[in-house]
PDB file of C-alpha atoms in Angstrom:
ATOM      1  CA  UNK A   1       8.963  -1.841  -0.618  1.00  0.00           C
ATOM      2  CA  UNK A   2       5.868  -2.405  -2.245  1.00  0.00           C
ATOM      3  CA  UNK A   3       4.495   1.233  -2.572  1.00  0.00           C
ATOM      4  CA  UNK A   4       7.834   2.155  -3.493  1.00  0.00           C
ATOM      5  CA  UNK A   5       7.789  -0.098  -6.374  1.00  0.00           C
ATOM      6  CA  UNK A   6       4.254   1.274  -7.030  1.00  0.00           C
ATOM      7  CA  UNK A   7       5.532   4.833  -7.161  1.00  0.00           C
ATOM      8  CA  UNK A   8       7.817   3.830  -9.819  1.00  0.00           C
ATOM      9  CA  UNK A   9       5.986   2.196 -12.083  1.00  0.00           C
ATOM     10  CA  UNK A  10       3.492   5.076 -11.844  1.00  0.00           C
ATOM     11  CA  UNK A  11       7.029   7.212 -12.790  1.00  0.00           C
ATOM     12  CA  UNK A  12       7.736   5.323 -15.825  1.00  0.00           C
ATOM     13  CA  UNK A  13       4.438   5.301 -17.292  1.00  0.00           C
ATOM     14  CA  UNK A  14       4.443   8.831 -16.762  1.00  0.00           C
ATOM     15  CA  UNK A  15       7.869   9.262 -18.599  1.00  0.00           C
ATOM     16  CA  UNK A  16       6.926   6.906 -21.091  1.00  0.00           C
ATOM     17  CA  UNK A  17       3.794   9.001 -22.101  1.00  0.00           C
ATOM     18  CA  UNK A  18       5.435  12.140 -21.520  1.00  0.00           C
ATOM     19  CA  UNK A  19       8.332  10.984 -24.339  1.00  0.00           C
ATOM     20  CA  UNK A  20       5.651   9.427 -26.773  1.00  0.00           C
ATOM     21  CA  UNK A  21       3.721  12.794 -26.613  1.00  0.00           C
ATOM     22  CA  UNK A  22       6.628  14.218 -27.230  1.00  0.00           C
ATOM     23  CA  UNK A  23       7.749  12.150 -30.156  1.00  0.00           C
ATOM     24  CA  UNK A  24       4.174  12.306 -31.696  1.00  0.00           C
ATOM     25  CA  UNK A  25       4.170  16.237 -31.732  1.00  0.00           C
ATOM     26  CA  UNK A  26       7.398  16.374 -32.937  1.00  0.00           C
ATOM     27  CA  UNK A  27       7.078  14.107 -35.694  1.00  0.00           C
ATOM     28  CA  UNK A  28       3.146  16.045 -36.409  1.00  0.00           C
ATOM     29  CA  UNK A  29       4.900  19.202 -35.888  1.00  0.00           C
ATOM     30  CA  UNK A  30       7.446  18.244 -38.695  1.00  0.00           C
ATOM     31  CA  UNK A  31       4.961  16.839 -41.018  1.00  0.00           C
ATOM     32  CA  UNK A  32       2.916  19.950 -40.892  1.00  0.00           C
ATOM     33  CA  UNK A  33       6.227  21.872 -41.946  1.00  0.00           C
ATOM     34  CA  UNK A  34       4.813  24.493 -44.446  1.00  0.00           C
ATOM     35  CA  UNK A  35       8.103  24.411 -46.397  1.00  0.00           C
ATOM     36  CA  UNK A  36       8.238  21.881 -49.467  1.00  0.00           C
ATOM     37  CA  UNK A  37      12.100  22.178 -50.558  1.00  0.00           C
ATOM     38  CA  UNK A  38      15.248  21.693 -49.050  1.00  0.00           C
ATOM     39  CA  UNK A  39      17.873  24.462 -49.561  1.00  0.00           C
ATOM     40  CA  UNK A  40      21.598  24.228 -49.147  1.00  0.00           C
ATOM     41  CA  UNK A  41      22.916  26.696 -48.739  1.00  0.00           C
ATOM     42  CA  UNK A  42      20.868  29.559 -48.291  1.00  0.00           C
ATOM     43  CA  UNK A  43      23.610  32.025 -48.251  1.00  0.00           C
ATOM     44  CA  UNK A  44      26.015  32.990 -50.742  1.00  0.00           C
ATOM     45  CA  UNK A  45      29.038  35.459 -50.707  1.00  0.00           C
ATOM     46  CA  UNK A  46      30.879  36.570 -54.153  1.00  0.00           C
ATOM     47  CA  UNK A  47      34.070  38.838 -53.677  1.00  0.00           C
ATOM     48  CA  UNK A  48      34.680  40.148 -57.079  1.00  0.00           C
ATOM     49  CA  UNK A  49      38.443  42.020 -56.589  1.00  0.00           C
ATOM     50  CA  UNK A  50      40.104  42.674 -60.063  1.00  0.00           C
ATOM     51  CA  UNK A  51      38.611  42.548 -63.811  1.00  0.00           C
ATOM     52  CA  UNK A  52      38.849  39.244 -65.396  1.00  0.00           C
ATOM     53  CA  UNK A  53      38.514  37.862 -69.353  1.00  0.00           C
ATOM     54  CA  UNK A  54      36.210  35.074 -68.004  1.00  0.00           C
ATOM     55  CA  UNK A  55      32.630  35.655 -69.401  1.00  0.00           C
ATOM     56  CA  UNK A  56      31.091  34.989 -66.065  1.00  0.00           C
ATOM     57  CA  UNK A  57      32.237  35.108 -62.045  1.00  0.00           C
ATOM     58  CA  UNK A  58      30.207  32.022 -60.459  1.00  0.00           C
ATOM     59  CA  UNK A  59      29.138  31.495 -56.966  1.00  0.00           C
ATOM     60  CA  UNK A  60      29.006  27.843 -55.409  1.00  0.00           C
ATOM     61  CA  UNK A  61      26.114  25.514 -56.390  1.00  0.00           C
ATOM     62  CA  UNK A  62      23.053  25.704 -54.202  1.00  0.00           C
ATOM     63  CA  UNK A  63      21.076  22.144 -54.424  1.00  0.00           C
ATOM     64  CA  UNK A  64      17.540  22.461 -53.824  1.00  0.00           C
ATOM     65  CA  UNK A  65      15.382  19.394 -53.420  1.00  0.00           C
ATOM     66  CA  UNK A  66      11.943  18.101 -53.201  1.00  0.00           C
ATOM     67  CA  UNK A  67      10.742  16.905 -49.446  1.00  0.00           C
ATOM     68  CA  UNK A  68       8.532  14.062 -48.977  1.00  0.00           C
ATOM     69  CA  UNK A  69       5.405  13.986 -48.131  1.00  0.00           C
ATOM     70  CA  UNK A  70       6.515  13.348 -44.296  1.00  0.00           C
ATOM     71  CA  UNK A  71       8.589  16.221 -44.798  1.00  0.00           C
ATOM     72  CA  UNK A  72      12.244  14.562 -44.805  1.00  0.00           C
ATOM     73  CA  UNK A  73      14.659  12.412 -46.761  1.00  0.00           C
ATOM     74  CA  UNK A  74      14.928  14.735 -49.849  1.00  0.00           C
ATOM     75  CA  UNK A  75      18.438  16.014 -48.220  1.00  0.00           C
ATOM     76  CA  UNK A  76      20.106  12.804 -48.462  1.00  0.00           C
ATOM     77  CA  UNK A  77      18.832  12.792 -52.741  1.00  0.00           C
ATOM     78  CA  UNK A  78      15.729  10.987 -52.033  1.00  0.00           C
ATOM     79  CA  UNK A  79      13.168  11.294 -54.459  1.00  0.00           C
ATOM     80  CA  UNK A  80      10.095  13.326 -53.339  1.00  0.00           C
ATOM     81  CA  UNK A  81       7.853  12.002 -55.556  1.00  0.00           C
ATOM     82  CA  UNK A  82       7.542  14.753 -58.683  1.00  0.00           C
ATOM     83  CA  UNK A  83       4.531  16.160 -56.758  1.00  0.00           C
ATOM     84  CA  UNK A  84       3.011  18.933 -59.132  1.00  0.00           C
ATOM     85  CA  UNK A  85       3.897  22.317 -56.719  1.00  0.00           C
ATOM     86  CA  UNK A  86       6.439  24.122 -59.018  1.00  0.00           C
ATOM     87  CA  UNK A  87       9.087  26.356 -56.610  1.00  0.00           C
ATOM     88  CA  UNK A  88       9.015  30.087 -58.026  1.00  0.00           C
ATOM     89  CA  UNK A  89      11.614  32.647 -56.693  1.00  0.00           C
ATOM     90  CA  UNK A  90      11.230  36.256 -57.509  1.00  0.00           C
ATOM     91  CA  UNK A  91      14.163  38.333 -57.102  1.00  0.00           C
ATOM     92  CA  UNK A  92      14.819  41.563 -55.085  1.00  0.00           C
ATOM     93  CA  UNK A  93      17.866  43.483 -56.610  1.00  0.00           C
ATOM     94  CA  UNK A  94      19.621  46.830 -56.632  1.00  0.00           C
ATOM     95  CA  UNK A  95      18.724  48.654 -59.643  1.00  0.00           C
ATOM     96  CA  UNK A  96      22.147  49.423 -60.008  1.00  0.00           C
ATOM     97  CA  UNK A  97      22.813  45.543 -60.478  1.00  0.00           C
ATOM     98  CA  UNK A  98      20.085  44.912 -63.139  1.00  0.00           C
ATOM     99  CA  UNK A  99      21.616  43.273 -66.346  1.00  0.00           C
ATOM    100  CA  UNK A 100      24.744  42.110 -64.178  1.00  0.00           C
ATOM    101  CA  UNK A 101      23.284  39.484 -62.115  1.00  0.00           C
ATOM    102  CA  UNK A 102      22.134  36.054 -63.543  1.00  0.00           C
ATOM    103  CA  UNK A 103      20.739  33.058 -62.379  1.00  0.00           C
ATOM    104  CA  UNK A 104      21.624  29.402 -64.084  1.00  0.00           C
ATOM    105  CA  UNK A 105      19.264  26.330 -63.333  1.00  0.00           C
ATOM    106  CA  UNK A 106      20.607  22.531 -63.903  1.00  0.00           C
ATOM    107  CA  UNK A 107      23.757  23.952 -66.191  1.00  0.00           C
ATOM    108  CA  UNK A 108      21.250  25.217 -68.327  1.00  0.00           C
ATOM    109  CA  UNK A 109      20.683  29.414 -69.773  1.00  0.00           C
ATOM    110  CA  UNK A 110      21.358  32.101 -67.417  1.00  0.00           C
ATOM    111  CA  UNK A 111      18.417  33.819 -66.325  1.00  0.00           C
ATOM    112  CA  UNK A 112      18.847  37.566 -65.816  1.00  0.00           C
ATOM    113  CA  UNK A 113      17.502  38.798 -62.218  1.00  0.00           C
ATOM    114  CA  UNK A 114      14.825  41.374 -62.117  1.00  0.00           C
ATOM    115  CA  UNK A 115      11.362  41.834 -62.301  1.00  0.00           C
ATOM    116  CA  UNK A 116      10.382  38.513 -63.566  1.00  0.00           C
ATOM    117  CA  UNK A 117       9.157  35.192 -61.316  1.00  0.00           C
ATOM    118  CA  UNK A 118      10.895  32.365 -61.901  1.00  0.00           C
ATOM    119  CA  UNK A 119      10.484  28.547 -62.053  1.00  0.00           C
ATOM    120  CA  UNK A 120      13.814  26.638 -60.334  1.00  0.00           C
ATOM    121  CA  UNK A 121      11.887  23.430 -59.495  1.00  0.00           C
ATOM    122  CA  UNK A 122       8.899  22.679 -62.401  1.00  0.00           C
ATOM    123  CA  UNK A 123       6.040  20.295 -61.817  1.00  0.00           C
ATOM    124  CA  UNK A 124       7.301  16.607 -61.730  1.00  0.00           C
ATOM    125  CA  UNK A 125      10.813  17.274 -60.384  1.00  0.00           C
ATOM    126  CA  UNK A 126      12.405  16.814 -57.418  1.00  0.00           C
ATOM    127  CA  UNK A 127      15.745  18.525 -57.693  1.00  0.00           C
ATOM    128  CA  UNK A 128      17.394  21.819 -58.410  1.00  0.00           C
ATOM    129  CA  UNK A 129      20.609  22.805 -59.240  1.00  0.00           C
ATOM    130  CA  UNK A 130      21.405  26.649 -58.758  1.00  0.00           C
ATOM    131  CA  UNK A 131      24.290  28.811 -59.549  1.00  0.00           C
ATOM    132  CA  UNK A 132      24.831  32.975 -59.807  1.00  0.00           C
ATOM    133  CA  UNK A 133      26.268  34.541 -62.348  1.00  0.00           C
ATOM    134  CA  UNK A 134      28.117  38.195 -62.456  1.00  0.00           C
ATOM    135  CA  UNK A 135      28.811  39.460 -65.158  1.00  0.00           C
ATOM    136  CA  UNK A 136      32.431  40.984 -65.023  1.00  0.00           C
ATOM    137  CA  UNK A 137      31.513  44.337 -65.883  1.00  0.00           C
ATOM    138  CA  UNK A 138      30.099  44.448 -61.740  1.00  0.00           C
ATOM    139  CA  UNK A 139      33.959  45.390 -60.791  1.00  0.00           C
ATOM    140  CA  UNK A 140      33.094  49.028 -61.859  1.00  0.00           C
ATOM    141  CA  UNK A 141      30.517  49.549 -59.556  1.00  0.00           C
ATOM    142  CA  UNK A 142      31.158  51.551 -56.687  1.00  0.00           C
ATOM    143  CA  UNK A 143      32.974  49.720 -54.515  1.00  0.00           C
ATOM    144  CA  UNK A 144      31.358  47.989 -51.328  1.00  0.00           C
ATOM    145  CA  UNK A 145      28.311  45.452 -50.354  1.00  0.00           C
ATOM    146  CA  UNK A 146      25.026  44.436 -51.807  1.00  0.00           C
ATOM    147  CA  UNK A 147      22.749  42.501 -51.142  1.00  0.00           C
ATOM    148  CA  UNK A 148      20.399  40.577 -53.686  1.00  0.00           C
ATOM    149  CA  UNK A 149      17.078  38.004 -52.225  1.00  0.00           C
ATOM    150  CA  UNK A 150      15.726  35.272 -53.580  1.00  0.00           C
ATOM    151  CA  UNK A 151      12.184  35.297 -52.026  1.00  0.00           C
ATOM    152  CA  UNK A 152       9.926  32.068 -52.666  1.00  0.00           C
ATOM    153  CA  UNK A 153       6.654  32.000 -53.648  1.00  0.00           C
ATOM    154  CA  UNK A 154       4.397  31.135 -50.622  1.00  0.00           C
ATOM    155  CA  UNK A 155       6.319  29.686 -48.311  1.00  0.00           C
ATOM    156  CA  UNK A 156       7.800  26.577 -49.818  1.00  0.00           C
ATOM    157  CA  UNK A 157      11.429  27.307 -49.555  1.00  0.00           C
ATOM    158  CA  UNK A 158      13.919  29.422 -47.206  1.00  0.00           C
ATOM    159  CA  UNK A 159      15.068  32.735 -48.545  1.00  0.00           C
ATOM    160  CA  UNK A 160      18.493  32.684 -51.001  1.00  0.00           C
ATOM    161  CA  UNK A 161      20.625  35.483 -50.252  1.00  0.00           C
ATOM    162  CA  UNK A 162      23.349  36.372 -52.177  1.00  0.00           C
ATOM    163  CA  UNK A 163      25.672  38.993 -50.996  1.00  0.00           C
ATOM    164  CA  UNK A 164      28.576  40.624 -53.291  1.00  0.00           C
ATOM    165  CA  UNK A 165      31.310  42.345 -52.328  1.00  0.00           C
ATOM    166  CA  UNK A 166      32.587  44.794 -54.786  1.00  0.00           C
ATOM    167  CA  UNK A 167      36.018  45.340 -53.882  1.00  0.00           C
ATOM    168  CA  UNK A 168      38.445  48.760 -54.590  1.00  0.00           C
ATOM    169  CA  UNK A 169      39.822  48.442 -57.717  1.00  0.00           C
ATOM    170  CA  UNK A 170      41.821  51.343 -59.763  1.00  0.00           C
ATOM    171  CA  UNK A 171      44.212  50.933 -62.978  1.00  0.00           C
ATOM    172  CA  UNK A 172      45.928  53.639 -65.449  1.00  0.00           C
ATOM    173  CA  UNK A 173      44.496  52.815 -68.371  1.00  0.00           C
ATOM    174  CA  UNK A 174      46.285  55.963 -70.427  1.00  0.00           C
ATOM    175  CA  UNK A 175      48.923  58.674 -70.443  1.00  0.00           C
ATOM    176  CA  UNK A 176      51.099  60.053 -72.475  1.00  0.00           C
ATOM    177  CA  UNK A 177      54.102  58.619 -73.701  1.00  0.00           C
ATOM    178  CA  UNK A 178      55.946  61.759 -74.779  1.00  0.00           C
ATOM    179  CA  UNK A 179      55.802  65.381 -73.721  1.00  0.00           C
ATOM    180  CA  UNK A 180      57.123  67.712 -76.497  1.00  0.00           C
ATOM    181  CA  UNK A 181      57.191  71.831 -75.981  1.00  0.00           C
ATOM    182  CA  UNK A 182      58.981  73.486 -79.500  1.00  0.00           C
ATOM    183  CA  UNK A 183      60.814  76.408 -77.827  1.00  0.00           C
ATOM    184  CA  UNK A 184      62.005  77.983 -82.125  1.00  0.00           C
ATOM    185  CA  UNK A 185      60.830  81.691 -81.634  1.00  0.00           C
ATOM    186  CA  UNK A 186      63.296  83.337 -79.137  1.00  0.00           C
ATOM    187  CA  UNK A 187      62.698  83.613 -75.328  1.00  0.00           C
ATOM    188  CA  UNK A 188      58.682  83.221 -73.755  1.00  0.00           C
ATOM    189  CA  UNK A 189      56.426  80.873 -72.872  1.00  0.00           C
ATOM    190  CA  UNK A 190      56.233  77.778 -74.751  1.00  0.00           C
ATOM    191  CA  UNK A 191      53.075  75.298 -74.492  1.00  0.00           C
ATOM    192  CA  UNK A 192      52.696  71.400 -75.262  1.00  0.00           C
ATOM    193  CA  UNK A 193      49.679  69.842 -76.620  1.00  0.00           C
ATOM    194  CA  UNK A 194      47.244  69.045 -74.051  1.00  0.00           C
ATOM    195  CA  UNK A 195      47.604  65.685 -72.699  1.00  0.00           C
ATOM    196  CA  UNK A 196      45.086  63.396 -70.894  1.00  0.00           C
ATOM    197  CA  UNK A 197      45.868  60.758 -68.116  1.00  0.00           C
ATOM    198  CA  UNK A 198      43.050  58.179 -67.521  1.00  0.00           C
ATOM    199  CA  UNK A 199      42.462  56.028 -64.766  1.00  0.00           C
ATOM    200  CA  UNK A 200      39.926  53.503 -64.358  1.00  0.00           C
ATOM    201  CA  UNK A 201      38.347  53.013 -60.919  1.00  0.00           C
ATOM    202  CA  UNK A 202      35.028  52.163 -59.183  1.00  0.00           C
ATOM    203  CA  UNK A 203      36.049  54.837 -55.705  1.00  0.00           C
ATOM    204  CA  UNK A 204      37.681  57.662 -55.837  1.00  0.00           C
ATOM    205  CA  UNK A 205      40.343  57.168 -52.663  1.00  0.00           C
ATOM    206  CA  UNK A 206      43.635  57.276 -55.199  1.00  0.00           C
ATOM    207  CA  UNK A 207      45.881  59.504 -56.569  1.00  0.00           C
ATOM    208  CA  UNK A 208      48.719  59.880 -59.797  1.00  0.00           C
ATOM    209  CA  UNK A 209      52.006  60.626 -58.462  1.00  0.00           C
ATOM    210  CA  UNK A 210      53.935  62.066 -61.843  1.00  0.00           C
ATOM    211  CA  UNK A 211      57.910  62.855 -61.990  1.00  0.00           C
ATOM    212  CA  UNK A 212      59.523  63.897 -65.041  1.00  0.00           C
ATOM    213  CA  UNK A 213      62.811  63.283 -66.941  1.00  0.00           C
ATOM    214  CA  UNK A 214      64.518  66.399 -68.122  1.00  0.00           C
ATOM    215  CA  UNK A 215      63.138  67.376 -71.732  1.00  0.00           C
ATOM    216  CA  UNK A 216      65.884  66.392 -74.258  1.00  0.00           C
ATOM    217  CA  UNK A 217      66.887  68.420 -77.206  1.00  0.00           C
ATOM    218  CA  UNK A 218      65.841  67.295 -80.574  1.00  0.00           C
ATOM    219  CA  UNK A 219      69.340  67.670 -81.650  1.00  0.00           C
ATOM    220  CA  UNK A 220      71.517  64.801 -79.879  1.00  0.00           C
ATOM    221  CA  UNK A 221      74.798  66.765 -80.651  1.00  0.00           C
ATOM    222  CA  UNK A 222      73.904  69.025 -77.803  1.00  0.00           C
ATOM    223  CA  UNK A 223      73.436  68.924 -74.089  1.00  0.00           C
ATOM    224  CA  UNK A 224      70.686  71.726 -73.959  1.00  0.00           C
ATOM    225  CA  UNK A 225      67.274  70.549 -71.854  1.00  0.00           C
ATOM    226  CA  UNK A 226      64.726  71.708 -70.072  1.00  0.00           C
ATOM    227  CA  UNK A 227      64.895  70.223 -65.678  1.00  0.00           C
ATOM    228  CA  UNK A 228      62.222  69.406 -64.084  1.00  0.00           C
ATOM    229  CA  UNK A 229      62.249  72.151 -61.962  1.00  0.00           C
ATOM    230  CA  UNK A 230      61.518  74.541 -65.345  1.00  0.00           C
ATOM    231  CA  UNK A 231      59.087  72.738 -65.946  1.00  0.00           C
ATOM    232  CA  UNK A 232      55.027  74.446 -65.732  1.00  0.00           C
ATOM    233  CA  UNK A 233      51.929  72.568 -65.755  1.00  0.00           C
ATOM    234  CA  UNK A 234      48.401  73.312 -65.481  1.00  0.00           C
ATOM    235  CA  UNK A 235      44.998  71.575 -65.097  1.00  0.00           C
ATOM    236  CA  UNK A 236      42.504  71.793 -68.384  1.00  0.00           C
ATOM    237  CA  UNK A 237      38.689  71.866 -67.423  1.00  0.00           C
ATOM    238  CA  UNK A 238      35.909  72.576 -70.507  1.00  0.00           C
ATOM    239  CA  UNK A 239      38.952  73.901 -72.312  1.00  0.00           C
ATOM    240  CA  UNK A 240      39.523  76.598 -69.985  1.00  0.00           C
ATOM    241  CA  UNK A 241      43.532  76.194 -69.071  1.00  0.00           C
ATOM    242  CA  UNK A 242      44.172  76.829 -65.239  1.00  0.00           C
ATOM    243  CA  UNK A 243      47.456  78.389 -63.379  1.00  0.00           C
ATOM    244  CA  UNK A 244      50.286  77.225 -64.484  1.00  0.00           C
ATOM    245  CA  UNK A 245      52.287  75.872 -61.236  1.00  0.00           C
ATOM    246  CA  UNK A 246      56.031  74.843 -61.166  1.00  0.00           C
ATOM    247  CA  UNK A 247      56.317  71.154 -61.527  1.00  0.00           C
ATOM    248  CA  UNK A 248      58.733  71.409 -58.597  1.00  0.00           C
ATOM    249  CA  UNK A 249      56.606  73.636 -56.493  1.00  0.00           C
ATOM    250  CA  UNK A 250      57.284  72.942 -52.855  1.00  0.00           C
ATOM    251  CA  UNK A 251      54.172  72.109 -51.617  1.00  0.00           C
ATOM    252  CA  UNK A 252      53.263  68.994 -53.724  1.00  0.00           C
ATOM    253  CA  UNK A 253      56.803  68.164 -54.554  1.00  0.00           C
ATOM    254  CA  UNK A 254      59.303  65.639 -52.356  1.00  0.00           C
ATOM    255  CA  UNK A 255      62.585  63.924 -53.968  1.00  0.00           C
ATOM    256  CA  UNK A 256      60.334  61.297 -55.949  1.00  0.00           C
ATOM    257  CA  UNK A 257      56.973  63.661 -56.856  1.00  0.00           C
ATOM    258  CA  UNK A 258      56.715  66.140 -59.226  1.00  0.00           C
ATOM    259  CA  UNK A 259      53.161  66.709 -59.263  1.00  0.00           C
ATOM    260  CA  UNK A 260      49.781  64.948 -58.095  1.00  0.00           C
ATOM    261  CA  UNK A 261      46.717  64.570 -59.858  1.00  0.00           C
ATOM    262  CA  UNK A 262      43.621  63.702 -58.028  1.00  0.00           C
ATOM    263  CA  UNK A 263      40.222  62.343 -58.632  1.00  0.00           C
ATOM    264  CA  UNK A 264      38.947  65.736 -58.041  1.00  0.00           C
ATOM    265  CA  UNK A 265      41.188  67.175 -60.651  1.00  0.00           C
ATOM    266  CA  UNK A 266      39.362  64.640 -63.084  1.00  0.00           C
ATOM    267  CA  UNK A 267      36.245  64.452 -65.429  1.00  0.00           C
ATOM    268  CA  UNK A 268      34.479  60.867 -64.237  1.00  0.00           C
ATOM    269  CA  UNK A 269      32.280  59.335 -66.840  1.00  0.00           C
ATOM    270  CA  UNK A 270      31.552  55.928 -65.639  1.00  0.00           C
ATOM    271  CA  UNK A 271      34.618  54.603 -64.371  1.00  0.00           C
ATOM    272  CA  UNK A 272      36.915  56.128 -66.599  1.00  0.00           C
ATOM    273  CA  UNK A 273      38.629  59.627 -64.495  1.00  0.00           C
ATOM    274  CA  UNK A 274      40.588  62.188 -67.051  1.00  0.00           C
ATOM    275  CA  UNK A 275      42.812  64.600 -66.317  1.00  0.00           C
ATOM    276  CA  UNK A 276      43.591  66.714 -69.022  1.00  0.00           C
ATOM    277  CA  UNK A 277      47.059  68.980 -68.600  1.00  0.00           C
ATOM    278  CA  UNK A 278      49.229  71.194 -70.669  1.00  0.00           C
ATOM    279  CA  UNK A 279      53.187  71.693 -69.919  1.00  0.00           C
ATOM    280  CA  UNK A 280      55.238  74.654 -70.187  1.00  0.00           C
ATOM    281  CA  UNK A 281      58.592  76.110 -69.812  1.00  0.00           C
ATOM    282  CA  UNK A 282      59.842  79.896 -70.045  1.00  0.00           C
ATOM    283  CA  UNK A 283      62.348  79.858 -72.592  1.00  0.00           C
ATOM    284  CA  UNK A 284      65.155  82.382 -71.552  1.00  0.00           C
ATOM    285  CA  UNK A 285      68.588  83.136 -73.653  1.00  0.00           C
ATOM    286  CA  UNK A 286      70.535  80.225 -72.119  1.00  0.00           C
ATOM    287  CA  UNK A 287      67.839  78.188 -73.931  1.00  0.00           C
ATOM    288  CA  UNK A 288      69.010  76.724 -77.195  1.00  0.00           C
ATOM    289  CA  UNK A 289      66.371  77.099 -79.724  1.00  0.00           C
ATOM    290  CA  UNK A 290      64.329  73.679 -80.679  1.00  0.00           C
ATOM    291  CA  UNK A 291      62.147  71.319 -80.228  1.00  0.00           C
ATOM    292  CA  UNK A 292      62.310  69.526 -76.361  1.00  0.00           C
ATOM    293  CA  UNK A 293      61.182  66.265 -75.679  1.00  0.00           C
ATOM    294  CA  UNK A 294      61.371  63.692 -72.395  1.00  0.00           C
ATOM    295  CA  UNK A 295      59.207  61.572 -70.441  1.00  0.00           C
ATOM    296  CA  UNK A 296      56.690  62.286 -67.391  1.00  0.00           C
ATOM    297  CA  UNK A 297      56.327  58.966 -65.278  1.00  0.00           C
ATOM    298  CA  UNK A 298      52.844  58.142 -63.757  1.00  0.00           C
ATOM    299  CA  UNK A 299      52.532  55.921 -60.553  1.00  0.00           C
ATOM    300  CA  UNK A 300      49.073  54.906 -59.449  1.00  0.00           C
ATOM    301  CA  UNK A 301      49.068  54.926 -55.770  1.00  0.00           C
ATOM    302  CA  UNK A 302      45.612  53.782 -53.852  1.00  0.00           C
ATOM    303  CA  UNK A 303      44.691  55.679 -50.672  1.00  0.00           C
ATOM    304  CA  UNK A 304      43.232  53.622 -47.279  1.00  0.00           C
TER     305      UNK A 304
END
């Protein structure tokens, strides 16, 4: 029994200094941590989905503190001693994003992100208190997913990385109330004014769906309009007025469509797509002689 008992004792020193090694390294090997600052949490995800009056969209709050000089106990708000090694962050951002993106230390003045280094932690503290800013005006970017990096000076501090997801977003932001065609001269072809519809929208996977009322007579004594299905209308580009196509036509017409505009059939200028059209009708002699007036009803409808 005796060189058994040997044989373990030999087995627990070895285990002993095969777990104190192992503790010593491990705590060296944390010590010797290059990274000064605690981050939480490194990642951050903004949807932004609709317009909005607010005069910023905020992220969460990332806390960023000061480690000790063993290299812990700043994540449970312990102080880390206002050592003077500032924490810098430059920024790496679309261009399209410049001006739209901010930064806001401790509650304090947003920060635009671009070019510019700068100071989250300054000499003598210990803590940090970080929140991104959009500015609103990022819903009429193209929809889809960037990507913006925080990247520390040295290597004091994880990456940030803030990821923003620009959702589809479209609205009608004008068409016309009224269409009016004066028909006084005897049978022909009678035109409206040209009339825009506008649609707001950061893609282009949408379309107007437009169905019209008849066209009234200015003279409410009478019955005499103008159906649908006399109706013309054409597409206006640089002024030049295209083919006039039934309103009716039966290949973009079912019982609830009259016509479809697409994005392709507009002038984009930021996100602002116009359509600019003309009606029409061919007067005949069962026409009464006037002025004809009636609605054309726009539905937006987003495509997949």
């Amino acid at each position: 029994m005796v060189p058994q008992f040997k044989e373990c004792g030999q087995a627990v020193v070895a285990v002993f200094l095969v777990i104190w090694v192992s503790l010593f390294f491990g705590t060296y090997q944390a010590s010797a941590d290059p990274g000064h600052f605690f981050v939480n949490p490194t990642n951050v995800t903004i949807s932004v989905d609709c317009p909005t009056d607010d005069k910023w969209i905020i992220g969460e709050v990332i806390d960023i503190s000061r480690k000790d000089k063993y290299g812990n106990g700043n994540e449970h708000g312990n102080p880390g001693n206002g050592r003077n090694d500032p924490l810098k962050y430059s920024a790496l951002i679309p261009a399209e994003l410049k001006g739209l993106v901010y930064l806001r230390i401790n509650g304090q003045e947003s920060l635009p992100l671009g070019n510019e280094k700068i100071t989250v932690v300054k000499n003598g503290e210990d803590h940090a208190a970080l929140e991104f800013l959009l500015d609103p005006r990022i819903i009429w970017q193209n929809a889809g997913e960037y990507t913006v990096l925080l990247e520390p000076n040295g290597n004091k501090a994880p990456t940030i990385e803030l990821v923003i997801i620009v959702r589809k977003y479209a609205r009608i932001k004008s068409v016309p109330d009224i269409v009016t065609i004066e028909a006084t001269d005897g049978p022909g072809r009678y035109f409206s004014k040209h009339v825009q519809f506008v649609v707001e929208a950061n893609h282009s996977h949408w379309k107007l769906d437009l169905i019209a009322d008849d066209l009234q007579h200015e003279d409410s004594e009478t019955s005499a309009v103008v159906k649908p299905s006399e109706l013309l209308m054409a597409l206006v580009t640089n002024e030049d007025v295209g083919e006039f196509v039934p309103f009716a036509s039966e290949d973009r017409w079912t019982a609830t469509v009259g016509r479809v505009i697409n994005p392709r059939d507009c002038t984009r200028r930021g996100k602002d797509y116009t359509a600019t059209a003309c009606f029409a009708v061919d007067v005949g002699w069962h026409h009464l002689a006037g002025i004809y007036s009636g609605r054309i009803h726009v539905t937006l409808v987003e495509k997949n």
